[in-house]
């Protein structure tokens, strides 16, 4: 029988820090953890610190020479010269980089193990979702690909079908690459179009290798897409492929950088729509995957205004105590925000767009609409490969 939801947390994950000039400020993790506590959600879930991913686990996805390069850069950051993507502007080397990256990966692997073994039905690692890391290189602020490692561990434990749904504003390229030739893993990524955003991949035509045709699904959304378009696209693609694939476990990545305040991308999604997708992912886990759900964080660079609220909603949903959007945020948390960042924190758990509505795909589409064109392209590229009507 499944226990309570697990919240994976080790304070040391906040050591994943590329320095003061870098947009991925670990204060976002600390502030999320304290907002979870301020709302009492850490009493609803079991808070667990898993061990760091060991060498044999890291090798399920990553090449040995790359792991060695991360260790060398971690021990001597000055030696990183850009090879393996280490020591670059996006991924500067820092002391202890290997250890903290393996610790974050360990939380996602631990979440996957707990869900597979039935120790928890749902598990959340909001420090994870580092979906750009490649088998042999760091990329896009990501060193070890905890999402891919969690999936690889599930396969190692005997899973035959794992679905991965990635709603970060950026394409989930590293996870797609890790399982490009593996029909046991369905990867679905909903992101801003590669023509306007890093990593310039995630075209609808990317559907998996010949031996795994139709195992990669990409929805490339026009810049500027807002709540109604984002939810319409999500619901026009995700439930049908999940229903057909029948995953044993659902792994989701909840990068909060789709938000209209995010400084690094160009979608216009609200916190309320992000929460709606989190609720939908939870529903899909129960509908299509026996409830087994591993939920991860990801990108998100509005580190005060957006990330803590978004992922606190995620924890609440997984813990079975969803936070009402109108909830007033405790003053103590806002004081902590000011003390740490000199910024004023948000006052409520909503952007005021609740409830968010959208038009369903079944009700018909407009061939002249760019959002509908993007959805149609995704469906046409992959649905026939999965035996579905485009
Ligand atoms: Zn992102």
XYZ file of C-alpha atoms and ligand atoms in Angstrom:
391
model
C 0.000 0.000 0.000
C 1.296 3.415 -0.810
C 2.265 5.762 1.969
C 2.028 9.498 2.003
C 3.611 11.633 -0.674
C 7.332 12.177 -0.329
C 8.962 15.564 -0.559
C 12.616 15.105 -1.424
C 14.714 17.722 0.323
C 18.263 18.099 1.559
C 19.262 21.657 2.460
C 22.573 21.059 0.689
C 20.874 21.169 -2.741
C 21.010 24.963 -2.360
C 24.759 24.600 -2.969
C 23.924 24.181 -6.683
C 25.168 27.705 -7.305
C 26.801 29.013 -10.464
C 27.602 32.342 -8.795
C 26.066 35.778 -8.249
C 25.928 36.727 -11.939
C 24.049 33.590 -12.955
C 20.242 33.627 -13.407
C 19.689 30.279 -11.694
C 19.856 31.627 -8.143
C 19.510 28.844 -5.560
C 17.524 31.202 -3.347
C 14.571 29.986 -5.422
C 14.947 26.548 -3.824
C 15.381 27.899 -0.298
C 12.358 30.189 -0.662
C 10.243 27.359 -2.058
C 11.163 25.122 0.851
C 10.310 27.809 3.372
C 7.001 28.654 1.679
C 6.098 24.951 1.774
C 6.815 25.078 5.497
C 4.993 28.378 6.055
C 1.822 26.832 4.605
C 2.245 23.655 6.660
C 2.590 21.375 3.646
C 5.679 19.681 5.069
C 3.370 18.124 7.659
C 1.256 16.616 4.865
C 4.163 14.928 3.078
C 7.045 12.841 4.348
C 10.205 14.932 3.955
C 13.028 12.668 2.817
C 16.690 13.332 2.045
C 17.901 10.646 -0.347
C 21.544 9.758 -0.836
C 23.499 11.286 -3.697
C 23.454 9.325 -6.950
C 26.515 7.077 -7.019
C 28.837 6.386 -9.902
C 26.938 3.336 -11.185
C 23.666 5.259 -11.180
C 25.140 8.278 -12.955
C 26.467 5.909 -15.611
C 22.918 4.789 -16.451
C 22.748 8.026 -18.471
C 26.130 9.743 -18.429
C 29.406 8.755 -20.084
C 32.267 7.859 -17.794
C 34.628 10.413 -19.357
C 32.030 13.154 -18.752
C 31.571 12.172 -15.103
C 35.357 12.289 -14.724
C 35.390 15.756 -16.307
C 32.712 16.980 -13.865
C 34.728 15.605 -10.940
C 37.891 17.311 -12.192
C 36.075 20.647 -12.685
C 34.509 20.248 -9.248
C 37.882 19.715 -7.578
C 39.631 22.470 -9.537
C 37.116 24.905 -11.090
C 39.902 26.959 -12.672
C 40.856 24.012 -14.865
C 37.496 23.888 -16.676
C 38.124 25.180 -20.203
C 34.756 24.730 -21.882
C 35.220 21.122 -22.882
C 32.214 18.943 -21.989
C 30.275 22.209 -21.649
C 31.995 22.863 -18.306
C 33.467 26.288 -17.560
C 31.137 28.073 -19.982
C 28.919 31.104 -19.377
C 25.846 28.880 -18.977
C 27.634 26.250 -16.904
C 30.539 27.772 -14.996
C 32.519 25.298 -12.909
C 32.341 25.691 -9.125
C 33.856 23.867 -6.184
C 31.703 20.915 -5.161
C 29.807 20.886 -8.464
C 29.974 17.103 -8.818
C 28.795 16.446 -5.279
C 25.789 18.767 -5.310
C 24.750 17.730 -8.826
C 24.866 14.083 -7.728
C 22.861 15.018 -4.624
C 20.091 16.599 -6.724
C 20.127 13.569 -9.039
C 19.921 11.319 -5.973
C 16.717 13.055 -4.864
C 15.042 12.318 -8.216
C 16.338 8.747 -8.273
C 15.152 8.296 -4.683
C 11.746 9.687 -5.636
C 11.526 7.191 -8.518
C 12.540 4.285 -6.274
C 9.982 5.217 -3.600
C 7.188 5.438 -6.164
C 8.173 2.218 -7.945
C 8.398 0.264 -4.711
C 5.082 1.641 -3.460
C 6.610 3.439 -0.465
C 4.911 6.566 -1.762
C 2.362 7.103 -4.489
C 3.710 10.544 -5.389
C 7.128 12.093 -4.851
C 8.345 15.620 -5.578
C 11.878 16.907 -6.111
C 11.553 20.575 -6.996
C 15.350 20.947 -6.973
C 15.422 18.564 -9.951
C 14.238 18.726 -13.529
C 17.687 19.549 -14.931
C 16.553 18.405 -18.353
C 19.240 19.890 -20.624
C 22.196 17.829 -19.378
C 23.376 15.471 -22.102
C 24.944 12.021 -21.683
C 28.351 13.541 -22.404
C 28.040 17.259 -21.678
C 26.686 19.939 -19.380
C 24.200 22.282 -21.045
C 21.704 24.997 -20.167
C 22.498 25.256 -16.421
C 22.297 21.451 -16.079
C 25.157 19.154 -15.060
C 23.589 15.762 -14.351
C 20.218 14.951 -15.864
C 18.259 13.900 -12.774
C 15.065 13.464 -14.801
C 16.711 11.027 -17.214
C 18.448 9.280 -14.317
C 15.141 8.780 -12.486
C 13.641 7.262 -15.639
C 16.699 5.080 -16.267
C 16.505 3.827 -12.695
C 12.830 2.925 -13.194
C 13.789 0.899 -16.265
C 16.571 -0.772 -14.296
C 14.027 -1.722 -11.615
C 11.881 -3.373 -14.290
C 9.526 -0.702 -15.581
C 8.507 -1.338 -19.186
C 6.714 1.930 -19.946
C 7.610 5.297 -18.434
C 6.068 8.550 -19.654
C 7.841 11.879 -19.234
C 5.919 15.135 -19.639
C 7.961 18.353 -19.647
C 6.185 21.726 -19.490
C 9.284 23.877 -18.942
C 9.416 26.753 -21.448
C 12.561 25.159 -22.895
C 12.624 21.889 -24.850
C 13.447 18.835 -22.723
C 16.294 17.983 -25.065
C 18.548 16.008 -22.714
C 15.789 13.633 -21.640
C 14.645 13.186 -25.237
C 18.242 12.448 -26.295
C 18.784 9.917 -23.496
C 15.807 7.811 -24.653
C 15.762 8.640 -28.367
C 16.214 4.977 -29.266
C 14.155 3.517 -26.414
C 10.482 2.721 -27.075
C 9.966 2.060 -23.343
C 10.114 5.807 -22.662
C 7.634 8.298 -24.097
C 8.926 11.866 -23.856
C 6.483 14.751 -24.355
C 7.746 18.314 -24.315
C 5.625 21.459 -24.569
C 7.854 24.503 -25.056
C 8.467 27.820 -26.778
C 9.316 27.356 -30.442
C 12.974 26.481 -31.201
C 13.182 29.364 -33.660
C 13.027 31.832 -30.764
C 14.523 29.993 -27.784
C 17.343 27.831 -26.441
C 18.149 24.992 -27.096
C 16.808 25.442 -30.655
C 15.463 21.890 -30.747
C 12.046 20.390 -30.092
C 10.608 20.579 -33.588
C 7.444 18.520 -34.100
C 9.332 16.364 -36.611
C 11.577 15.059 -33.805
C 9.667 11.843 -33.086
C 12.314 9.301 -32.005
C 14.752 6.967 -33.743
C 13.527 4.389 -36.265
C 13.497 1.721 -33.571
C 11.409 3.984 -31.304
C 9.272 5.898 -33.785
C 6.652 8.039 -32.103
C 8.316 7.917 -28.678
C 9.187 11.628 -28.735
C 6.425 14.239 -28.889
C 7.172 17.926 -29.339
C 4.744 20.824 -29.166
C 6.534 24.016 -30.275
C 4.469 27.008 -29.169
C 4.618 30.499 -30.666
C 6.308 33.156 -28.535
C 3.674 35.094 -26.626
C 1.390 32.117 -25.977
C -0.758 32.812 -22.912
C -2.882 30.768 -20.528
C -5.714 29.784 -22.859
C -3.375 28.728 -25.693
C -0.976 26.895 -23.408
C -3.756 24.910 -21.722
C -5.427 24.226 -25.069
C -2.198 22.832 -26.514
C -1.441 20.770 -23.401
C -4.873 19.152 -23.380
C -4.894 18.671 -27.157
C -1.822 16.449 -27.036
C -0.896 15.040 -23.626
C -3.940 12.998 -22.500
C -4.354 11.178 -25.814
C -0.755 9.974 -26.003
C -0.783 8.981 -22.329
C -4.003 7.031 -22.752
C -2.497 5.160 -25.697
C 0.938 4.556 -24.095
C -0.409 3.377 -20.710
C 2.659 4.277 -18.640
C 3.426 2.451 -15.402
C 4.893 5.652 -13.979
C 4.446 9.302 -14.930
C 7.447 11.608 -14.520
C 6.708 15.310 -14.994
C 8.951 18.370 -15.175
C 7.430 21.673 -14.019
C 9.853 24.401 -15.043
C 8.185 27.671 -14.014
C 9.823 29.708 -16.776
C 6.671 29.738 -18.923
C 5.506 32.608 -16.689
C 4.918 36.082 -18.116
C 7.415 37.534 -15.635
C 10.211 35.129 -16.492
C 13.210 37.084 -17.782
C 14.670 34.367 -20.027
C 11.770 33.347 -22.278
C 8.720 34.684 -24.078
C 5.580 32.824 -23.113
C 2.893 34.612 -21.106
C 1.547 31.938 -18.768
C 0.259 32.753 -15.273
C 0.848 30.968 -12.001
C -2.803 29.944 -12.125
C -2.367 28.127 -15.446
C 0.812 26.465 -14.144
C -1.208 25.239 -11.171
C -3.931 23.970 -13.535
C -1.357 21.901 -15.452
C 0.038 20.526 -12.193
C -3.484 19.443 -11.201
C -3.933 17.866 -14.646
C -0.647 15.951 -14.343
C -1.757 14.616 -10.967
C -5.084 13.570 -12.515
C -3.285 11.906 -15.439
C -1.047 9.955 -13.050
C -4.157 8.496 -11.447
C -5.983 7.964 -14.721
C -3.165 6.463 -16.775
C -0.335 5.373 -14.444
C -1.952 3.802 -11.397
C -1.276 7.005 -9.482
C 2.509 6.597 -9.660
C 3.842 10.128 -10.066
C 7.317 11.641 -9.830
C 7.153 15.446 -10.121
C 10.237 17.591 -10.675
C 11.060 21.295 -10.824
C 13.127 22.762 -13.633
C 13.777 26.239 -14.980
C 12.378 29.398 -13.464
C 14.241 32.685 -13.166
C 11.651 34.940 -11.556
C 13.076 33.516 -8.352
C 10.962 35.505 -5.871
C 7.735 36.309 -7.683
C 7.060 33.002 -9.444
C 9.136 29.927 -8.584
C 8.355 29.501 -4.864
C 4.619 29.853 -5.378
C 4.525 27.586 -8.428
C 6.385 24.718 -6.821
C 4.607 25.132 -3.499
C 1.378 24.518 -5.409
C 3.018 21.413 -6.889
C 3.920 20.102 -3.433
C 0.403 20.787 -2.153
C -1.180 18.915 -5.054
C 1.123 15.920 -4.605
C 0.609 15.932 -0.847
C -3.161 15.780 -1.250
C -3.685 19.254 0.159
C -3.817 21.612 -2.813
C -3.371 25.257 -1.863
C -6.314 27.470 -2.771
C -5.217 30.188 -5.190
C -6.691 32.947 -3.007
C -4.603 31.896 -0.008
C -2.821 34.815 1.661
C 0.901 34.158 2.070
C 2.108 34.286 5.688
C 3.873 37.533 6.568
C 6.836 35.654 8.033
C 7.698 34.248 4.631
C 7.522 37.685 3.038
C 9.889 38.974 5.712
C 12.311 36.182 4.879
C 12.068 37.101 1.195
C 12.951 40.695 1.972
C 15.798 39.734 4.277
C 17.340 37.429 1.676
C 16.705 39.375 -1.518
C 15.669 42.975 -0.664
C 12.632 42.322 -2.855
C 8.990 42.372 -1.834
C 7.410 38.950 -2.011
C 3.973 38.252 -3.485
C 0.976 38.428 -1.165
C -1.258 35.672 -2.481
C -0.921 32.260 -4.101
C -2.536 33.501 -7.323
C -1.873 35.909 -10.163
C -5.585 36.704 -10.133
C -6.310 34.700 -13.270
C -8.134 31.922 -11.457
C -10.109 30.056 -12.713
C -8.360 29.790 -16.082
C -10.415 28.653 -19.046
C -9.524 27.400 -22.506
C -11.287 26.001 -25.569
C -10.883 22.260 -26.056
C -9.404 20.868 -29.267
C -12.421 18.652 -29.869
C -14.584 21.753 -30.236
C -12.723 22.580 -33.461
C -9.645 24.485 -34.546
C -8.818 27.568 -36.583
C -6.328 26.794 -39.385
C -5.279 30.465 -39.512
C -4.361 30.594 -35.819
C -0.646 30.144 -35.032
C -1.264 28.267 -31.802
C -3.612 25.880 -33.569
C -1.051 25.426 -36.347
C 1.534 24.436 -33.723
C -0.805 21.919 -32.113
C -1.786 20.509 -35.496
C 1.882 20.100 -36.485
C 2.619 18.175 -33.294
C -0.380 15.895 -33.687
C 0.257 15.264 -37.381
C 3.908 14.394 -36.818
C 3.404 11.831 -34.110
C -0.203 10.717 -33.656
C -0.252 8.405 -36.731
C 2.966 6.767 -35.496
C 1.118 5.877 -32.299
C -2.015 4.686 -34.110
C -3.940 7.818 -33.162
C -6.021 10.039 -35.417
C -4.282 13.369 -36.003
Zn 13.588 26.189 -18.854
